[in-house]
């Protein structure tokens, strides 16, 4: 089931959450809406779900939501066939895990409602799927965060949604559970192939999990593409800065200024003279974890701080000491002219545990 | 498939280290305070009653006039608490969920029955509902009499009990995430189903607590009722009034005998509601 959103606008008071956003999600894929808080990603997800309605504009096509080509703009959330998973689970605390999962089936009108036996079968199937078989009698308060999120997922899947929407599904979990749950969700997606859209502000999560990444910033879509493409060929300074670590260096004279971006792993450190394009620098600090060593350096000419990542083996050969003078060679850089360059405010900690504004 | 990292729920019981010590001190203070303020006066009532023989006591507390007053007192208090449970939840809902001009004023108005001397409430209600009052005059042609009937007592007790429900439900409602309603909506529940199966069950424990408080207040209420009830024996006479009447006639033993009955019934009622609530709302829930 493909999803299309046409030219959606949404304002909350003076704040613009979406400024004419177009979105097209291919069927059966896992798509990430990635962006800092306040970029409009959650609002977009809620519009797809029917929990929020886009602002009316003179253009009749504006704000339309289509599922598989069919206009669902005026269909209420309950009849769109979406499964929605909330960041803070939103489980019904007075109901057992079993009854939570059965909720969507049990509220159906008598005509469409499966028998109690069929409901029980379906719920038990889902309990197996989320690896919580035997815990159906527990209450949400008796589960851990990761378990609750899986119950919320099962509850959304119980009604066999055409589209699965997840709002910061791992946002409230600690790092380890988060990683495990991420892999588990990926394998679940391989099994079910439900068109899935999830919102996240964690670039690592988006790149690792999704088939396609939609990078959003300030109420607009910055770039759409497979993770590898978005990472390797960022379309704007915002995207390059938001996806992974990068060194931002200014270059050129005042008249013809440009900004140069280089990823830490694209930097070679040489002891010897390495051509006139090499940048002289001084080592500030060396730290190695796992297979890569991280080196902080100061550029001798401008005083900019540069982060470099080199294989541990090479680091050993170089035998760097704090204060050593070295030459840097950039293997791959991206240049953006300052002319027309939009300075973006990056959140200081993109992976802050709780996305306060939740994208509004 | 990879198994998610095994997580276990928090252990059911742990011995917790408390930052502030002093269980002995606080419990001691509690017991002393409760004894002086609550238990001692109450036991005085029991001791006074001991002046009566069992037969005398029984005759005192089961005379037709007294039995009628029990029915009225407990009946009207129950009816008033029930009405408040319904309307109080709506008031709380409106106050929490909507922004409207004058919301703060309405919010403050809710507390007024707490602050107003009950006699003032009684006089005001009587003035309104008497056959010559504003509302009484309108209701009279319809054959509805409020003042000087059990209906009037119900009105007074409802007035007195309202804040109890609103103030217990309000904080719970504030904590109730709108996401719960949205979750129900995306799962296909109708508005009515969302209300009946998601919102109301979440509010039920607090409503029950408020109901109990309003009920307790209604049973003991005296000031506002005596003005509007008319105090006709067998018809609109409440038990607290009977007690005062007996006191005025220097029948201390008789008065305390009634007091003892009210005490025992009220305590049983409150205790019963509490036990019921515990049993009903927390079947093996340790998490909270």
XYZ file of C-alpha atoms in Angstrom:
648
model
C 0.000 0.000 0.000
C 1.749 3.132 -1.186
C 1.214 6.449 0.579
C 1.172 9.871 -0.972
C 0.828 13.253 0.691
C 0.363 16.236 -1.584
C 1.530 19.669 -0.687
C 0.559 19.630 2.973
C 0.556 22.797 5.048
C 0.146 22.925 8.790
C 0.487 25.822 11.169
C 0.115 25.846 14.939
C -0.428 29.469 15.857
C 2.628 31.264 14.501
C 4.667 28.090 14.179
C 4.812 26.437 10.777
C 5.077 22.677 11.139
C 4.702 21.790 7.462
C 5.265 24.145 4.544
C 3.862 22.502 1.450
C 5.366 19.080 1.998
C 5.098 16.379 -0.651
C 5.718 12.807 0.335
C 5.565 9.573 -1.548
C 6.158 6.274 0.219
C 6.518 3.147 -1.881
C 4.488 0.069 -1.047
C 5.881 -2.525 1.315
C 8.928 -0.487 2.244
C 10.284 0.729 5.543
C 10.594 4.499 5.388
C 12.109 6.812 7.985
C 11.090 10.412 8.531
C 14.288 11.853 9.935
C 14.804 15.321 11.322
C 15.511 17.394 14.417
C 12.666 18.253 16.787
C 10.374 20.851 15.352
C 11.054 19.795 11.770
C 7.457 18.687 11.239
C 8.059 14.948 10.959
C 5.589 13.916 13.655
C 2.955 16.270 12.256
C 3.374 14.657 8.848
C 2.974 11.194 10.358
C -0.159 12.272 12.239
C -1.628 13.681 9.037
C -1.068 10.341 7.306
C -2.820 8.634 10.233
C -5.742 11.060 10.201
C -5.036 12.259 13.734
C -4.316 15.738 12.432
C -5.815 17.495 9.440
C -3.719 19.671 7.138
C -4.595 23.358 6.835
C -6.986 24.315 4.077
C -5.430 26.251 1.183
C -6.927 27.657 -2.042
C -5.418 24.738 -3.927
C -7.915 21.828 -3.759
C -5.155 19.269 -4.226
C -3.219 20.647 -1.282
C -3.126 18.465 1.809
C -4.541 15.384 0.096
C -3.551 12.000 1.491
C -3.728 9.023 -0.836
C -3.376 5.355 0.056
C -2.640 3.308 -3.052
C -4.014 6.093 -5.200
C -7.252 6.264 -3.251
C -8.066 9.597 -1.594
C -8.444 9.041 2.151
C -8.277 12.716 3.180
C -11.813 12.660 4.543
C -11.693 9.179 6.012
C -11.478 9.234 9.839
C -8.437 7.671 11.491
C -10.344 4.575 12.598
C -11.314 3.641 9.041
C -8.052 4.373 7.258
C -6.640 1.002 8.151
C -3.572 2.395 9.860
C -1.769 0.977 12.841
C -0.259 3.743 14.945
C 2.377 3.214 17.602
C 2.964 6.081 20.001
C 6.271 7.104 21.501
C 5.029 6.576 25.046
C 3.130 3.402 24.141
C -0.342 4.735 25.095
C -1.327 1.305 26.387
C -4.616 0.982 28.249
C -3.447 0.526 31.816
C -6.658 -0.948 33.119
C -6.572 -3.743 30.549
C -4.320 -6.786 30.454
C -1.783 -7.246 27.674
C -4.206 -9.685 26.066
C -7.119 -7.235 26.183
C -4.924 -4.418 24.924
C -3.986 -6.418 21.847
C -7.575 -7.583 21.377
C -8.949 -4.037 21.666
C -9.079 -3.219 17.963
C -10.907 -6.446 17.161
C -13.296 -6.294 20.088
C -14.583 -2.802 19.284
C -15.767 -3.852 15.848
C -19.502 -3.915 15.216
C -21.063 -7.318 15.838
C -21.261 -7.998 12.127
C -17.509 -7.699 11.530
C -16.274 -8.879 14.890
C -14.469 -12.219 14.945
C -15.689 -14.730 17.497
C -14.097 -14.738 20.931
C -12.204 -17.854 19.915
C -10.849 -16.268 16.744
C -9.824 -13.162 18.674
C -7.979 -15.311 21.216
C -6.185 -17.151 18.429
C -5.120 -13.932 16.772
C -3.933 -12.414 20.052
C -1.920 -15.509 20.931
C -0.376 -15.498 17.483
C 0.698 -11.894 18.016
C 1.977 -12.625 21.515
C 4.219 -15.273 19.930
C 5.313 -12.792 17.295
C 6.357 -10.215 19.866
C 7.953 -12.942 21.979
C 5.733 -12.324 24.972
C 3.792 -15.598 24.904
C 2.507 -16.353 28.381
C 2.457 -12.732 29.498
C -1.039 -12.026 28.168
C -2.446 -11.836 31.689
C -0.072 -9.124 32.844
C -0.917 -5.465 33.071
C 1.151 -2.873 31.195
C 2.558 -1.584 34.485
C 4.151 -4.957 35.075
C 6.179 -4.838 31.864
C 9.479 -3.194 30.999
C 9.659 -0.365 28.464
C 10.756 -2.566 25.594
C 8.033 -5.096 26.323
C 5.406 -2.365 26.445
C 6.501 -1.015 23.091
C 6.198 -4.484 21.582
C 2.695 -4.819 23.035
C 1.798 -1.467 21.479
C 3.077 -2.783 18.160
C 1.054 -5.990 18.485
C -2.042 -3.968 19.340
C -1.576 -1.939 16.161
C -0.945 -5.071 14.072
C -3.987 -6.928 15.436
C -6.374 -5.096 13.125
C -4.200 -5.997 10.104
C -3.465 -2.420 9.094
C -2.675 -1.475 5.514
C -0.064 0.935 6.799
C 2.005 0.877 9.981
C 3.005 4.240 11.443
C 5.451 4.563 14.318
C 6.136 7.811 16.124
C 9.630 7.731 17.670
C 9.067 4.076 18.505
C 12.302 3.688 20.447
C 12.596 7.197 21.776
C 11.721 6.356 25.362
C 13.982 3.306 25.643
C 17.545 2.981 26.797
C 20.317 2.468 24.273
C 20.719 -1.293 24.453
C 17.043 -2.202 24.332
C 16.753 0.276 21.517
C 19.316 -1.470 19.376
C 17.827 -4.904 19.936
C 14.318 -3.696 19.243
C 15.519 -1.981 16.087
C 16.912 -5.213 14.674
C 13.821 -7.047 15.750
C 11.589 -4.533 13.983
C 13.656 -4.909 10.827
C 13.235 -8.681 10.874
C 9.541 -8.280 11.610
C 9.242 -6.055 8.585
C 10.970 -8.685 6.428
C 8.310 -11.121 7.586
C 5.188 -8.972 7.248
C 6.031 -6.485 4.493
C 3.517 -3.932 5.712
C 4.216 -0.447 4.373
C 5.827 1.195 7.379
C 6.714 4.788 8.153
C 8.562 5.673 11.315
C 9.614 8.985 12.760
C 13.005 9.415 14.379
C 15.522 12.089 15.232
C 18.297 9.524 15.473
C 20.235 9.395 12.199
C 21.895 6.115 13.076
C 18.498 4.527 13.611
C 17.175 5.849 10.310
C 20.216 4.782 8.296
C 20.408 1.333 9.835
C 16.720 0.469 9.750
C 15.101 2.112 6.753
C 14.895 1.267 3.056
C 14.335 4.905 2.348
C 15.084 8.008 4.362
C 13.159 11.284 4.189
C 15.259 14.015 5.785
C 13.165 16.892 7.097
C 14.179 20.289 8.366
C 12.155 23.345 9.288
C 8.823 22.178 7.901
C 10.329 21.032 4.604
C 11.733 17.881 3.061
C 15.463 18.309 2.446
C 16.237 15.050 0.705
C 14.690 11.668 -0.053
C 16.614 8.539 -0.914
C 18.074 5.234 0.197
C 20.289 5.544 3.303
C 23.522 5.016 1.384
C 22.692 7.693 -1.131
C 21.580 10.202 1.461
C 24.755 9.595 3.435
C 27.149 9.606 0.467
C 25.542 12.359 -1.563
C 23.910 14.792 0.829
C 21.931 17.408 -1.035
C 22.427 20.247 1.404
C 24.704 21.387 4.220
C 21.900 20.533 6.618
C 21.806 16.912 5.529
C 25.566 16.468 5.695
C 25.687 17.996 9.163
C 22.705 16.048 10.442
C 23.862 12.645 9.190
C 26.889 11.598 11.141
C 29.990 13.411 12.265
C 31.487 15.921 9.909
C 34.150 18.632 9.982
C 32.970 21.983 8.728
C 35.778 24.158 7.386
C 35.639 27.547 5.709
C 37.704 28.044 2.615
C 38.610 30.753 0.202
C 38.550 34.513 0.392
C 35.731 36.727 1.534
C 34.449 37.365 -1.988
C 34.304 33.756 -3.077
C 33.765 31.871 0.109
C 32.658 28.286 0.349
C 32.199 25.808 3.114
C 33.971 22.535 2.970
C 32.740 19.400 4.677
C 34.862 16.375 5.304
C 33.892 13.237 7.212
C 36.382 12.158 9.906
C 37.023 8.856 8.112
C 37.920 10.673 4.891
C 40.996 12.242 6.474
C 44.488 10.820 6.065
C 47.131 11.729 8.610
C 50.710 11.908 7.300
C 53.914 12.518 9.148
C 55.805 13.572 6.031
C 55.167 16.438 3.640
C 52.150 15.484 1.531
C 51.840 18.049 -1.231
C 50.869 21.655 -1.095
C 47.150 20.909 -0.705
C 47.742 19.110 2.553
C 46.630 20.931 5.680
C 49.159 21.311 8.490
C 47.773 20.502 11.935
C 48.749 19.723 15.501
C 47.540 16.669 17.445
C 45.412 17.489 20.472
C 44.215 14.135 21.658
C 44.254 10.507 20.557
C 41.752 7.870 21.611
C 41.072 4.474 20.156
C 38.045 2.292 20.711
C 37.482 -0.872 18.764
C 38.890 -0.830 15.293
C 39.124 2.904 14.792
C 41.209 5.539 16.438
C 39.884 9.040 16.928
C 42.256 11.929 16.688
C 41.417 15.521 17.524
C 43.599 18.084 15.810
C 43.945 21.849 15.491
C 44.516 23.321 12.109
C 47.757 25.273 12.308
C 46.693 28.068 9.932
C 43.123 28.832 11.090
C 42.949 27.179 14.498
C 39.822 25.162 13.560
C 39.337 21.911 15.389
C 39.239 18.807 13.193
C 38.210 15.276 14.074
C 39.795 12.421 12.170
C 39.200 8.684 12.276
C 41.950 6.299 11.218
C 42.237 2.514 11.424
C 43.905 1.398 14.589
C 46.644 -0.357 12.704
C 47.607 2.864 10.953
C 47.416 4.778 14.184
C 49.955 2.418 15.692
C 52.307 2.909 12.770
C 51.977 6.675 13.020
C 52.629 6.577 16.763
C 51.054 9.953 17.329
C 51.714 11.877 20.502
C 49.805 14.880 21.765
C 51.344 18.016 20.314
C 52.848 16.327 17.227
C 52.786 18.283 13.981
C 51.229 16.400 11.065
C 49.812 16.954 7.577
C 46.228 16.135 6.684
C 45.006 14.942 3.314
C 41.255 15.015 2.625
C 40.254 12.055 0.463
C 36.717 13.185 -0.137
C 35.110 16.540 0.560
C 31.852 18.270 -0.201
C 31.774 21.944 -0.997
C 28.832 24.248 -0.618
C 29.059 27.866 -1.719
C 28.305 30.356 1.009
C 26.196 32.301 -1.475
C 22.619 31.173 -0.828
C 23.811 29.054 2.008
C 21.182 28.625 4.652
C 22.579 28.485 8.128
C 20.679 25.798 9.967
C 20.312 25.440 13.658
C 21.328 21.974 14.557
C 20.177 20.655 17.885
C 23.215 20.382 20.063
C 22.336 16.786 20.890
C 20.375 15.171 18.094
C 19.936 11.999 20.113
C 18.564 13.603 23.260
C 16.493 10.927 24.909
C 13.209 12.734 24.701
C 12.156 14.808 21.752
C 10.393 17.467 23.752
C 8.364 19.050 20.989
C 7.762 15.706 19.311
C 8.088 17.400 15.998
C 5.311 19.927 16.456
C 15.253 -13.804 14.313
C 17.219 -12.297 17.122
C 15.746 -12.453 20.530
C 15.312 -9.017 22.040
C 17.404 -8.354 25.043
C 15.732 -10.220 27.884
C 14.074 -7.749 30.176
C 12.364 -8.586 33.381
C 9.829 -6.407 35.132
C 10.955 -4.772 38.328
C 11.034 -7.133 41.294
C 7.727 -7.274 43.099
C 8.996 -6.344 46.518
C 12.232 -4.743 47.473
C 13.469 -3.457 50.717
C 13.953 0.171 49.967
C 16.409 2.467 51.528
C 14.611 5.604 52.561
C 16.243 8.972 52.579
C 14.097 10.203 55.440
C 14.083 7.843 58.396
C 11.615 8.003 61.235
C 8.889 5.411 60.795
C 8.608 5.116 64.579
C 8.396 8.843 65.103
C 5.793 9.525 62.438
C 3.638 6.535 63.318
C 3.760 7.545 66.970
C 2.692 11.077 66.121
C -0.061 9.744 63.881
C -1.459 7.523 66.603
C -1.277 10.236 69.248
C -2.922 12.781 66.987
C -5.642 10.424 65.840
C -6.311 9.365 69.438
C -6.675 12.906 70.713
C -8.631 14.307 67.797
C -10.676 11.367 66.571
C -10.674 8.304 68.785
C -11.081 9.934 72.195
C -14.196 11.969 71.366
C -15.649 8.980 69.581
C -15.058 6.625 72.460
C -16.668 9.193 74.758
C -19.811 8.652 72.723
C -19.593 4.928 73.347
C -18.980 5.395 77.056
C -21.929 7.725 77.388
C -24.138 5.146 75.722
C -23.062 2.628 78.290
C -25.354 4.429 80.692
C -28.236 2.758 78.888
C -29.225 -0.865 79.248
C -29.249 -2.925 76.071
C -33.073 -2.837 75.884
C -33.189 0.904 76.418
C -30.507 1.367 73.784
C -32.345 -0.813 71.295
C -35.631 1.020 71.920
C -33.873 4.354 71.414
C -32.243 3.453 68.138
C -35.146 1.599 66.555
C -38.110 3.852 67.246
C -40.104 4.582 64.061
C -39.072 8.230 64.043
C -35.404 7.294 64.263
C -35.680 4.566 61.624
C -37.297 7.055 59.245
C -34.443 9.471 59.837
C -31.845 6.782 59.013
C -33.564 6.025 55.748
C -33.676 9.690 54.850
C -30.125 10.495 55.888
C -28.423 7.573 54.173
C -30.808 7.553 51.224
C -30.415 11.264 50.464
C -26.634 11.116 50.961
C -26.358 8.166 48.572
C -28.564 9.823 45.962
C -26.633 13.085 46.234
C -23.249 11.355 45.980
C -24.475 9.405 42.941
C -25.670 12.573 41.227
C -22.350 14.214 41.986
C -20.415 11.257 40.626
C -22.130 11.808 37.299
C -22.099 15.597 37.081
C -18.799 16.026 38.914
C -16.977 13.961 36.270
C -18.477 16.155 33.555
C -17.440 19.333 35.384
C -13.913 17.973 35.821
C -13.812 16.982 32.148
C -14.819 20.447 31.000
C -12.325 22.114 33.331
C -9.421 19.936 32.241
C -10.066 19.423 28.561
C -11.265 22.796 27.331
C -9.951 26.316 27.333
C -12.740 28.864 27.576
C -13.092 32.362 28.952
C -13.929 32.245 32.639
C -12.520 28.753 33.131
C -10.494 29.910 36.128
C -13.593 31.424 37.706
C -15.587 28.226 37.223
C -12.656 26.325 38.673
C -12.708 28.534 41.779
C -16.502 28.291 42.055
C -16.223 24.539 42.480
C -14.489 25.026 45.830
C -17.100 27.394 47.166
C -19.212 24.708 48.870
C -16.064 23.840 50.860
C -15.591 27.364 52.095
C -19.142 28.581 52.617
C -20.581 28.172 56.131
C -23.106 25.421 55.618
C -25.867 27.443 57.249
C -25.387 30.144 54.631
C -25.749 27.534 51.920
C -28.879 26.222 53.594
C -30.480 29.639 53.870
C -29.593 30.542 50.288
C -30.954 27.275 48.925
C -34.131 27.623 50.973
C -34.664 31.156 49.695
C -34.308 29.905 46.137
C -36.381 26.753 46.383
C -39.138 27.853 48.790
C -42.539 28.157 47.028
C -41.978 31.925 47.007
C -38.343 31.751 45.837
C -37.089 32.218 42.271
C -36.811 28.563 41.387
C -39.510 27.353 43.769
C -42.029 29.693 42.151
C -41.299 28.248 38.718
C -41.467 24.658 39.910
C -44.595 25.069 42.029
C -47.099 25.098 39.115
C -45.524 21.876 37.856
C -46.340 20.248 41.170
C -42.673 19.923 42.117
C -41.927 20.919 45.664
C -38.284 21.105 46.654
C -37.995 23.016 49.908
C -39.298 21.154 52.975
C -39.228 17.789 51.174
C -36.606 14.997 50.839
C -35.875 16.464 47.412
C -34.671 19.652 49.095
C -32.354 17.641 51.315
C -30.952 15.975 48.222
C -30.356 19.388 46.631
C -28.486 20.627 49.716
C -26.339 17.486 49.951
C -25.528 17.621 46.244
C -24.379 21.207 46.665
C -22.172 20.231 49.578
C -20.688 17.146 47.925
C -19.785 18.438 44.464
C -16.191 19.587 45.143
C -15.221 16.151 46.453
C -15.795 14.462 43.100
C -14.399 17.278 40.963
C -11.237 17.626 43.008
C -10.473 13.914 43.073
C -11.180 13.304 39.375
C -9.493 16.450 38.048
C -5.850 15.463 38.694
C -6.391 11.982 37.273
C -7.925 13.463 34.162
C -5.006 15.836 33.794
C -2.662 12.851 33.833
C -4.686 10.948 31.261
C -2.800 11.271 27.971
C -4.839 12.273 24.932
C -2.801 9.613 23.106
C -4.956 6.976 24.758
C -8.013 8.350 23.007
C -6.078 8.652 19.756
C -4.879 5.076 20.075
C -8.462 3.904 20.556
C -9.549 5.979 17.558
C -6.897 4.536 15.219
C -7.925 1.052 16.339
C -11.422 1.762 15.074
C -13.262 2.487 18.330
C -16.232 4.861 18.077
C -16.380 7.907 20.330
C -18.792 6.160 22.646
C -16.567 3.082 22.829
C -13.527 5.242 23.521
C -15.397 6.924 26.360
C -16.838 3.738 27.808
C -13.814 1.479 27.402
C -10.837 3.788 27.716
C -11.651 7.063 29.488
C -14.237 6.085 32.086
C -12.432 2.977 33.354
C -9.372 5.144 33.917
C -11.451 7.635 35.907
C -13.412 5.062 37.877
C -11.111 4.653 40.892
C -10.905 8.405 41.455
C -14.645 8.771 40.957
C -15.190 6.060 43.557
C -12.964 7.846 46.044
C -14.793 11.103 45.408
C -18.121 9.340 45.749
C -17.115 7.941 49.125
C -15.958 11.317 50.377
C -19.150 13.004 49.193
C -21.206 10.242 50.768
C -19.445 10.602 54.114
C -19.899 14.341 54.015
C -23.590 13.941 53.133
C -24.286 11.585 56.002
C -22.840 13.964 58.560
C -24.171 17.183 57.012
C -26.343 19.218 59.337
C -26.129 22.985 58.787
C -27.399 23.301 55.249
C -30.049 20.611 55.595
C -31.930 21.861 58.634
C -32.987 25.033 56.822
C -34.292 23.471 53.647
C -35.747 20.265 55.079
C -38.425 21.757 57.305
C -37.615 19.045 59.881
C -40.952 17.280 59.985
C -40.728 14.119 62.115
C -41.004 10.904 60.082
C -40.842 12.843 56.829
C -37.970 15.309 56.539
C -36.042 14.844 59.740
C -32.406 13.734 59.381
C -30.527 11.777 62.050
C -28.005 14.525 62.891
C -30.955 16.824 63.631
C -32.566 14.201 65.864
C -29.332 14.021 67.816
C -29.297 17.783 68.303
C -32.958 17.728 69.326
C -32.243 15.088 71.952
C -29.291 17.088 73.230
C -31.485 20.135 73.590
C -33.809 18.056 75.715
C -30.846 17.001 77.907
C -31.272 13.408 76.709
C -27.530 12.865 76.417
C -27.687 9.089 76.533
C -30.299 9.013 73.792
C -28.305 11.393 71.653
C -25.118 9.389 71.990
C -26.996 6.156 71.287
C -27.978 7.569 67.896
C -24.484 8.877 67.406
C -23.068 5.421 68.019
C -25.369 3.904 65.401
C -24.376 6.552 62.860
C -20.746 6.015 63.658
C -20.898 2.285 63.227
C -22.928 2.463 60.015
C -20.759 5.198 58.513
C -17.561 3.418 59.394
C -18.819 0.128 57.972
C -19.914 1.920 54.812
C -16.633 3.761 54.285
C -14.550 0.763 55.170
C -16.658 -1.417 52.906
C -16.276 0.932 49.951
C -12.537 1.032 50.489
C -12.186 -2.723 50.662
C -14.380 -3.106 47.608
C -12.336 -0.572 45.728
C -9.062 -2.280 46.587
C -10.404 -5.603 45.515
C -12.015 -4.290 42.362
C -9.340 -2.039 40.981
C -6.140 -3.823 41.759
C -6.348 -7.501 41.040
C -2.733 -8.512 41.670
C -1.260 -5.243 40.488
C 2.047 -4.632 42.117
C 3.517 -2.298 39.576
C 2.131 0.926 40.923
